[in-house]
Amino acid sequence: MQAPALPHTRTYATPPCQVVRGADDGVLRAFYNVCSHHAMHVASGAGTCQQLTCGYHGWQYRTDGALRKVTELAGIKGFQPKV
């Protein structure tokens, strides 16, 4: 796992996890492979990416795990994503 932003997903136990090397800093990180909004997987298999995207509503996460973009929530009063 040498290249930055190279997600690698495996299910060894529940919940499933993913390992990603940061696109900006090259740091290797492991996360639960679930979107914080709808608990859908944000990665599958292995490959190269600059962000991780939930297939349900399209929420996007940076490779350091931070929420990058929130979609389909316009008009929700008081919602303040930490983007």
PDB file of N, CA and C in Angstrom:
ATOM      1  N   MET A   1       0.836  -1.173   0.000  1.00  0.00           N
ATOM      2  CA  MET A   1       0.000   0.000   0.000  1.00  0.00           C
ATOM      3  C   MET A   1       0.882   1.237   0.000  1.00  0.00           C
ATOM      4  N   GLN A   2       1.543   1.480  -1.096  1.00  0.00           N
ATOM      5  CA  GLN A   2       2.505   2.567  -1.191  1.00  0.00           C
ATOM      6  C   GLN A   2       1.901   3.872  -1.689  1.00  0.00           C
ATOM      7  N   ALA A   3       1.003   3.793  -2.660  1.00  0.00           N
ATOM      8  CA  ALA A   3       0.477   5.006  -3.292  1.00  0.00           C
ATOM      9  C   ALA A   3      -0.512   5.729  -2.389  1.00  0.00           C
ATOM     10  N   PRO A   4      -0.466   7.077  -2.357  1.00  0.00           N
ATOM     11  CA  PRO A   4      -1.460   7.828  -1.600  1.00  0.00           C
ATOM     12  C   PRO A   4      -2.863   7.588  -2.131  1.00  0.00           C
ATOM     13  N   ALA A   5      -3.836   7.726  -1.266  1.00  0.00           N
ATOM     14  CA  ALA A   5      -5.254   7.626  -1.606  1.00  0.00           C
ATOM     15  C   ALA A   5      -5.584   6.283  -2.225  1.00  0.00           C
ATOM     16  N   LEU A   6      -5.045   5.239  -1.662  1.00  0.00           N
ATOM     17  CA  LEU A   6      -5.288   3.905  -2.175  1.00  0.00           C
ATOM     18  C   LEU A   6      -6.163   3.151  -1.177  1.00  0.00           C
ATOM     19  N   PRO A   7      -7.490   3.159  -1.363  1.00  0.00           N
ATOM     20  CA  PRO A   7      -8.339   2.468  -0.410  1.00  0.00           C
ATOM     21  C   PRO A   7      -8.217   0.961  -0.566  1.00  0.00           C
ATOM     22  N   HIS A   8      -8.265   0.266   0.524  1.00  0.00           N
ATOM     23  CA  HIS A   8      -8.184  -1.183   0.533  1.00  0.00           C
ATOM     24  C   HIS A   8      -9.212  -1.656   1.555  1.00  0.00           C
ATOM     25  N   THR A   9     -10.248  -2.338   1.120  1.00  0.00           N
ATOM     26  CA  THR A   9     -11.291  -2.748   2.043  1.00  0.00           C
ATOM     27  C   THR A   9     -11.256  -4.257   2.253  1.00  0.00           C
ATOM     28  N   ARG A  10     -11.480  -4.665   3.480  1.00  0.00           N
ATOM     29  CA  ARG A  10     -11.579  -6.070   3.832  1.00  0.00           C
ATOM     30  C   ARG A  10     -12.561  -6.184   4.989  1.00  0.00           C
ATOM     31  N   THR A  11     -13.271  -7.276   5.023  1.00  0.00           N
ATOM     32  CA  THR A  11     -14.154  -7.525   6.149  1.00  0.00           C
ATOM     33  C   THR A  11     -13.584  -8.700   6.934  1.00  0.00           C
ATOM     34  N   TYR A  12     -12.955  -8.398   8.055  1.00  0.00           N
ATOM     35  CA  TYR A  12     -12.415  -9.423   8.936  1.00  0.00           C
ATOM     36  C   TYR A  12     -13.378  -9.681  10.084  1.00  0.00           C
ATOM     37  N   ALA A  13     -14.160  -8.697  10.389  1.00  0.00           N
ATOM     38  CA  ALA A  13     -15.127  -8.769  11.486  1.00  0.00           C
ATOM     39  C   ALA A  13     -16.181  -7.715  11.219  1.00  0.00           C
ATOM     40  N   THR A  14     -17.158  -7.654  12.064  1.00  0.00           N
ATOM     41  CA  THR A  14     -18.186  -6.635  11.936  1.00  0.00           C
ATOM     42  C   THR A  14     -17.863  -5.550  12.946  1.00  0.00           C
ATOM     43  N   PRO A  15     -17.902  -4.304  12.589  1.00  0.00           N
ATOM     44  CA  PRO A  15     -18.258  -3.735  11.292  1.00  0.00           C
ATOM     45  C   PRO A  15     -17.077  -3.783  10.335  1.00  0.00           C
ATOM     46  N   PRO A  16     -17.343  -3.682   9.020  1.00  0.00           N
ATOM     47  CA  PRO A  16     -16.273  -3.706   8.034  1.00  0.00           C
ATOM     48  C   PRO A  16     -15.404  -2.448   8.129  1.00  0.00           C
ATOM     49  N   CYS A  17     -14.130  -2.596   7.793  1.00  0.00           N
ATOM     50  CA  CYS A  17     -13.175  -1.487   7.869  1.00  0.00           C
ATOM     51  C   CYS A  17     -12.527  -1.253   6.513  1.00  0.00           C
ATOM     52  N   GLN A  18     -11.929  -0.096   6.376  1.00  0.00           N
ATOM     53  CA  GLN A  18     -11.149   0.229   5.186  1.00  0.00           C
ATOM     54  C   GLN A  18      -9.833   0.838   5.639  1.00  0.00           C
ATOM     55  N   VAL A  19      -8.803   0.632   4.836  1.00  0.00           N
ATOM     56  CA  VAL A  19      -7.493   1.218   5.104  1.00  0.00           C
ATOM     57  C   VAL A  19      -7.177   2.127   3.923  1.00  0.00           C
ATOM     58  N   VAL A  20      -6.784   3.365   4.227  1.00  0.00           N
ATOM     59  CA  VAL A  20      -6.535   4.363   3.186  1.00  0.00           C
ATOM     60  C   VAL A  20      -5.237   5.092   3.503  1.00  0.00           C
ATOM     61  N   ARG A  21      -4.421   5.320   2.473  1.00  0.00           N
ATOM     62  CA  ARG A  21      -3.254   6.180   2.646  1.00  0.00           C
ATOM     63  C   ARG A  21      -3.670   7.585   2.222  1.00  0.00           C
ATOM     64  N   GLY A  22      -3.483   8.565   3.083  1.00  0.00           N
ATOM     65  CA  GLY A  22      -3.930   9.930   2.847  1.00  0.00           C
ATOM     66  C   GLY A  22      -3.404  10.524   1.555  1.00  0.00           C
ATOM     67  N   ALA A  23      -4.283  11.158   0.795  1.00  0.00           N
ATOM     68  CA  ALA A  23      -3.909  11.765  -0.481  1.00  0.00           C
ATOM     69  C   ALA A  23      -2.960  12.938  -0.293  1.00  0.00           C
ATOM     70  N   ASP A  24      -3.124  13.687   0.796  1.00  0.00           N
ATOM     71  CA  ASP A  24      -2.318  14.886   1.013  1.00  0.00           C
ATOM     72  C   ASP A  24      -1.059  14.643   1.833  1.00  0.00           C
ATOM     73  N   ASP A  25      -1.135  13.698   2.786  1.00  0.00           N
ATOM     74  CA  ASP A  25      -0.008  13.532   3.707  1.00  0.00           C
ATOM     75  C   ASP A  25       0.621  12.145   3.694  1.00  0.00           C
ATOM     76  N   GLY A  26       0.018  11.186   2.972  1.00  0.00           N
ATOM     77  CA  GLY A  26       0.580   9.846   2.875  1.00  0.00           C
ATOM     78  C   GLY A  26       0.437   8.993   4.120  1.00  0.00           C
ATOM     79  N   VAL A  27      -0.285   9.489   5.138  1.00  0.00           N
ATOM     80  CA  VAL A  27      -0.468   8.748   6.384  1.00  0.00           C
ATOM     81  C   VAL A  27      -1.453   7.599   6.162  1.00  0.00           C
ATOM     82  N   LEU A  28      -1.112   6.425   6.666  1.00  0.00           N
ATOM     83  CA  LEU A  28      -1.970   5.257   6.577  1.00  0.00           C
ATOM     84  C   LEU A  28      -3.006   5.315   7.698  1.00  0.00           C
ATOM     85  N   ARG A  29      -4.295   5.206   7.333  1.00  0.00           N
ATOM     86  CA  ARG A  29      -5.380   5.293   8.321  1.00  0.00           C
ATOM     87  C   ARG A  29      -6.372   4.154   8.110  1.00  0.00           C
ATOM     88  N   ALA A  30      -7.034   3.755   9.173  1.00  0.00           N
ATOM     89  CA  ALA A  30      -8.098   2.753   9.097  1.00  0.00           C
ATOM     90  C   ALA A  30      -9.382   3.372   9.635  1.00  0.00           C
ATOM     91  N   PHE A  31     -10.495   3.110   8.939  1.00  0.00           N
ATOM     92  CA  PHE A  31     -11.793   3.649   9.315  1.00  0.00           C
ATOM     93  C   PHE A  31     -12.841   2.548   9.217  1.00  0.00           C
ATOM     94  N   TYR A  32     -13.939   2.731   9.936  1.00  0.00           N
ATOM     95  CA  TYR A  32     -15.109   1.910   9.662  1.00  0.00           C
ATOM     96  C   TYR A  32     -15.569   2.256   8.258  1.00  0.00           C
ATOM     97  N   ASN A  33     -15.921   1.269   7.477  1.00  0.00           N
ATOM     98  CA  ASN A  33     -16.322   1.502   6.092  1.00  0.00           C
ATOM     99  C   ASN A  33     -17.819   1.806   6.021  1.00  0.00           C
ATOM    100  N   VAL A  34     -18.222   2.862   6.697  1.00  0.00           N
ATOM    101  CA  VAL A  34     -19.626   3.264   6.695  1.00  0.00           C
ATOM    102  C   VAL A  34     -19.747   4.778   6.640  1.00  0.00           C
ATOM    103  N   CYS A  35     -20.763   5.252   5.955  1.00  0.00           N
ATOM    104  CA  CYS A  35     -21.088   6.669   5.924  1.00  0.00           C
ATOM    105  C   CYS A  35     -21.712   7.043   7.264  1.00  0.00           C
ATOM    106  N   SER A  36     -21.334   8.175   7.806  1.00  0.00           N
ATOM    107  CA  SER A  36     -21.879   8.596   9.102  1.00  0.00           C
ATOM    108  C   SER A  36     -23.344   8.996   9.013  1.00  0.00           C
ATOM    109  N   HIS A  37     -23.854   9.202   7.809  1.00  0.00           N
ATOM    110  CA  HIS A  37     -25.243   9.586   7.631  1.00  0.00           C
ATOM    111  C   HIS A  37     -26.177   8.392   7.543  1.00  0.00           C
ATOM    112  N   HIS A  38     -25.865   7.431   6.680  1.00  0.00           N
ATOM    113  CA  HIS A  38     -26.816   6.352   6.415  1.00  0.00           C
ATOM    114  C   HIS A  38     -26.216   4.964   6.579  1.00  0.00           C
ATOM    115  N   ALA A  39     -24.989   4.891   7.089  1.00  0.00           N
ATOM    116  CA  ALA A  39     -24.300   3.635   7.370  1.00  0.00           C
ATOM    117  C   ALA A  39     -24.097   2.752   6.142  1.00  0.00           C
ATOM    118  N   MET A  40     -24.049   3.356   4.956  1.00  0.00           N
ATOM    119  CA  MET A  40     -23.729   2.618   3.736  1.00  0.00           C
ATOM    120  C   MET A  40     -22.213   2.579   3.573  1.00  0.00           C
ATOM    121  N   HIS A  41     -21.695   1.600   2.845  1.00  0.00           N
ATOM    122  CA  HIS A  41     -20.262   1.526   2.572  1.00  0.00           C
ATOM    123  C   HIS A  41     -19.826   2.712   1.706  1.00  0.00           C
ATOM    124  N   VAL A  42     -18.638   3.207   1.971  1.00  0.00           N
ATOM    125  CA  VAL A  42     -18.096   4.306   1.171  1.00  0.00           C
ATOM    126  C   VAL A  42     -16.931   3.846   0.307  1.00  0.00           C
ATOM    127  N   ALA A  43     -16.530   2.590   0.428  1.00  0.00           N
ATOM    128  CA  ALA A  43     -15.460   2.044  -0.404  1.00  0.00           C
ATOM    129  C   ALA A  43     -15.685   0.552  -0.588  1.00  0.00           C
ATOM    130  N   SER A  44     -15.179   0.038  -1.699  1.00  0.00           N
ATOM    131  CA  SER A  44     -15.208  -1.406  -1.931  1.00  0.00           C
ATOM    132  C   SER A  44     -13.996  -1.786  -2.758  1.00  0.00           C
ATOM    133  N   GLY A  45     -13.475  -2.968  -2.512  1.00  0.00           N
ATOM    134  CA  GLY A  45     -12.319  -3.438  -3.265  1.00  0.00           C
ATOM    135  C   GLY A  45     -11.077  -2.626  -2.970  1.00  0.00           C
ATOM    136  N   ALA A  46     -10.262  -2.431  -3.997  1.00  0.00           N
ATOM    137  CA  ALA A  46      -9.036  -1.660  -3.859  1.00  0.00           C
ATOM    138  C   ALA A  46      -8.862  -0.815  -5.109  1.00  0.00           C
ATOM    139  N   GLY A  47      -8.201   0.317  -4.966  1.00  0.00           N
ATOM    140  CA  GLY A  47      -7.994   1.196  -6.107  1.00  0.00           C
ATOM    141  C   GLY A  47      -7.454   2.530  -5.655  1.00  0.00           C
ATOM    142  N   THR A  48      -7.496   3.505  -6.533  1.00  0.00           N
ATOM    143  CA  THR A  48      -6.982   4.838  -6.247  1.00  0.00           C
ATOM    144  C   THR A  48      -8.123   5.842  -6.287  1.00  0.00           C
ATOM    145  N   CYS A  49      -8.140   6.758  -5.328  1.00  0.00           N
ATOM    146  CA  CYS A  49      -9.183   7.778  -5.299  1.00  0.00           C
ATOM    147  C   CYS A  49      -8.663   9.001  -4.557  1.00  0.00           C
ATOM    148  N   GLN A  50      -9.340  10.110  -4.724  1.00  0.00           N
ATOM    149  CA  GLN A  50      -9.019  11.328  -3.993  1.00  0.00           C
ATOM    150  C   GLN A  50     -10.017  11.568  -2.868  1.00  0.00           C
ATOM    151  N   GLN A  51     -11.129  10.835  -2.893  1.00  0.00           N
ATOM    152  CA  GLN A  51     -12.164  10.959  -1.862  1.00  0.00           C
ATOM    153  C   GLN A  51     -12.944   9.657  -1.824  1.00  0.00           C
ATOM    154  N   LEU A  52     -13.696   9.475  -0.756  1.00  0.00           N
ATOM    155  CA  LEU A  52     -14.562   8.311  -0.587  1.00  0.00           C
ATOM    156  C   LEU A  52     -15.992   8.814  -0.610  1.00  0.00           C
ATOM    157  N   THR A  53     -16.846   8.157  -1.374  1.00  0.00           N
ATOM    158  CA  THR A  53     -18.210   8.649  -1.570  1.00  0.00           C
ATOM    159  C   THR A  53     -19.233   7.581  -1.229  1.00  0.00           C
ATOM    160  N   CYS A  54     -20.214   7.958  -0.434  1.00  0.00           N
ATOM    161  CA  CYS A  54     -21.329   7.073  -0.112  1.00  0.00           C
ATOM    162  C   CYS A  54     -22.241   6.966  -1.332  1.00  0.00           C
ATOM    163  N   GLY A  55     -22.604   5.766  -1.698  1.00  0.00           N
ATOM    164  CA  GLY A  55     -23.456   5.547  -2.853  1.00  0.00           C
ATOM    165  C   GLY A  55     -24.921   5.849  -2.608  1.00  0.00           C
ATOM    166  N   TYR A  56     -25.311   6.090  -1.360  1.00  0.00           N
ATOM    167  CA  TYR A  56     -26.719   6.316  -1.055  1.00  0.00           C
ATOM    168  C   TYR A  56     -27.127   7.763  -1.309  1.00  0.00           C
ATOM    169  N   HIS A  57     -26.489   8.712  -0.635  1.00  0.00           N
ATOM    170  CA  HIS A  57     -26.799  10.129  -0.830  1.00  0.00           C
ATOM    171  C   HIS A  57     -25.629  10.920  -1.391  1.00  0.00           C
ATOM    172  N   GLY A  58     -24.493  10.282  -1.587  1.00  0.00           N
ATOM    173  CA  GLY A  58     -23.354  10.973  -2.182  1.00  0.00           C
ATOM    174  C   GLY A  58     -22.503  11.789  -1.225  1.00  0.00           C
ATOM    175  N   TRP A  59     -22.628  11.563   0.082  1.00  0.00           N
ATOM    176  CA  TRP A  59     -21.739  12.269   1.005  1.00  0.00           C
ATOM    177  C   TRP A  59     -20.308  11.888   0.669  1.00  0.00           C
ATOM    178  N   GLN A  60     -19.398  12.855   0.727  1.00  0.00           N
ATOM    179  CA  GLN A  60     -18.011  12.625   0.366  1.00  0.00           C
ATOM    180  C   GLN A  60     -17.101  12.852   1.564  1.00  0.00           C
ATOM    181  N   TYR A  61     -16.096  11.999   1.680  1.00  0.00           N
ATOM    182  CA  TYR A  61     -15.117  12.063   2.764  1.00  0.00           C
ATOM    183  C   TYR A  61     -13.731  12.171   2.166  1.00  0.00           C
ATOM    184  N   ARG A  62     -12.874  12.992   2.789  1.00  0.00           N
ATOM    185  CA  ARG A  62     -11.471  13.064   2.382  1.00  0.00           C
ATOM    186  C   ARG A  62     -10.771  11.791   2.849  1.00  0.00           C
ATOM    187  N   THR A  63      -9.582  11.559   2.331  1.00  0.00           N
ATOM    188  CA  THR A  63      -8.852  10.360   2.723  1.00  0.00           C
ATOM    189  C   THR A  63      -8.259  10.456   4.133  1.00  0.00           C
ATOM    190  N   ASP A  64      -8.428  11.604   4.795  1.00  0.00           N
ATOM    191  CA  ASP A  64      -8.058  11.691   6.211  1.00  0.00           C
ATOM    192  C   ASP A  64      -9.272  11.427   7.098  1.00  0.00           C
ATOM    193  N   GLY A  65     -10.414  11.103   6.478  1.00  0.00           N
ATOM    194  CA  GLY A  65     -11.630  10.767   7.212  1.00  0.00           C
ATOM    195  C   GLY A  65     -12.587  11.916   7.422  1.00  0.00           C
ATOM    196  N   ALA A  66     -12.165  13.137   7.143  1.00  0.00           N
ATOM    197  CA  ALA A  66     -13.029  14.300   7.359  1.00  0.00           C
ATOM    198  C   ALA A  66     -14.137  14.364   6.310  1.00  0.00           C
ATOM    199  N   LEU A  67     -15.296  14.810   6.738  1.00  0.00           N
ATOM    200  CA  LEU A  67     -16.415  15.010   5.824  1.00  0.00           C
ATOM    201  C   LEU A  67     -16.070  16.147   4.880  1.00  0.00           C
ATOM    202  N   ARG A  68     -16.188  15.902   3.566  1.00  0.00           N
ATOM    203  CA  ARG A  68     -15.813  16.885   2.558  1.00  0.00           C
ATOM    204  C   ARG A  68     -17.014  17.596   1.983  1.00  0.00           C
ATOM    205  N   LYS A  69     -18.105  16.853   1.695  1.00  0.00           N
ATOM    206  CA  LYS A  69     -19.264  17.438   1.030  1.00  0.00           C
ATOM    207  C   LYS A  69     -20.523  16.689   1.446  1.00  0.00           C
ATOM    208  N   VAL A  70     -21.568  17.452   1.691  1.00  0.00           N
ATOM    209  CA  VAL A  70     -22.865  16.891   2.048  1.00  0.00           C
ATOM    210  C   VAL A  70     -23.839  17.230   0.937  1.00  0.00           C
ATOM    211  N   THR A  71     -24.581  16.244   0.472  1.00  0.00           N
ATOM    212  CA  THR A  71     -25.564  16.465  -0.580  1.00  0.00           C
ATOM    213  C   THR A  71     -26.957  16.100  -0.086  1.00  0.00           C
ATOM    214  N   GLU A  72     -27.959  16.579  -0.770  1.00  0.00           N
ATOM    215  CA  GLU A  72     -29.366  16.260  -0.539  1.00  0.00           C
ATOM    216  C   GLU A  72     -29.869  16.610   0.855  1.00  0.00           C
ATOM    217  N   LEU A  73     -29.294  17.639   1.470  1.00  0.00           N
ATOM    218  CA  LEU A  73     -29.780  18.067   2.781  1.00  0.00           C
ATOM    219  C   LEU A  73     -30.099  19.555   2.804  1.00  0.00           C
ATOM    220  N   ALA A  74     -30.309  20.145   1.650  1.00  0.00           N
ATOM    221  CA  ALA A  74     -30.640  21.572   1.593  1.00  0.00           C
ATOM    222  C   ALA A  74     -31.929  21.836   2.357  1.00  0.00           C
ATOM    223  N   GLY A  75     -31.933  22.899   3.125  1.00  0.00           N
ATOM    224  CA  GLY A  75     -33.138  23.304   3.834  1.00  0.00           C
ATOM    225  C   GLY A  75     -33.339  22.667   5.194  1.00  0.00           C
ATOM    226  N   ILE A  76     -32.422  21.844   5.664  1.00  0.00           N
ATOM    227  CA  ILE A  76     -32.578  21.247   6.993  1.00  0.00           C
ATOM    228  C   ILE A  76     -32.085  22.256   8.017  1.00  0.00           C
ATOM    229  N   LYS A  77     -33.008  22.729   8.814  1.00  0.00           N
ATOM    230  CA  LYS A  77     -32.744  23.780   9.787  1.00  0.00           C
ATOM    231  C   LYS A  77     -31.758  23.313  10.853  1.00  0.00           C
ATOM    232  N   GLY A  78     -30.713  24.109  11.067  1.00  0.00           N
ATOM    233  CA  GLY A  78     -29.765  23.842  12.132  1.00  0.00           C
ATOM    234  C   GLY A  78     -28.689  22.822  11.817  1.00  0.00           C
ATOM    235  N   PHE A  79     -28.699  22.220  10.626  1.00  0.00           N
ATOM    236  CA  PHE A  79     -27.689  21.221  10.285  1.00  0.00           C
ATOM    237  C   PHE A  79     -26.391  21.924   9.930  1.00  0.00           C
ATOM    238  N   GLN A  80     -25.333  21.644  10.649  1.00  0.00           N
ATOM    239  CA  GLN A  80     -24.027  22.267  10.446  1.00  0.00           C
ATOM    240  C   GLN A  80     -22.967  21.180  10.249  1.00  0.00           C
ATOM    241  N   PRO A  81     -22.786  20.698   9.011  1.00  0.00           N
ATOM    242  CA  PRO A  81     -21.743  19.690   8.819  1.00  0.00           C
ATOM    243  C   PRO A  81     -20.374  20.295   9.060  1.00  0.00           C
ATOM    244  N   LYS A  82     -19.467  19.493   9.617  1.00  0.00           N
ATOM    245  CA  LYS A  82     -18.097  19.948   9.838  1.00  0.00           C
ATOM    246  C   LYS A  82     -17.316  19.656   8.580  1.00  0.00           C
ATOM    247  N   VAL A  83     -17.424  20.545   7.609  1.00  0.00           N
ATOM    248  CA  VAL A  83     -16.768  20.346   6.309  1.00  0.00           C
ATOM    249  C   VAL A  83     -15.515  21.188   6.256  1.00  0.00           C
TER     250      VAL A  83
END
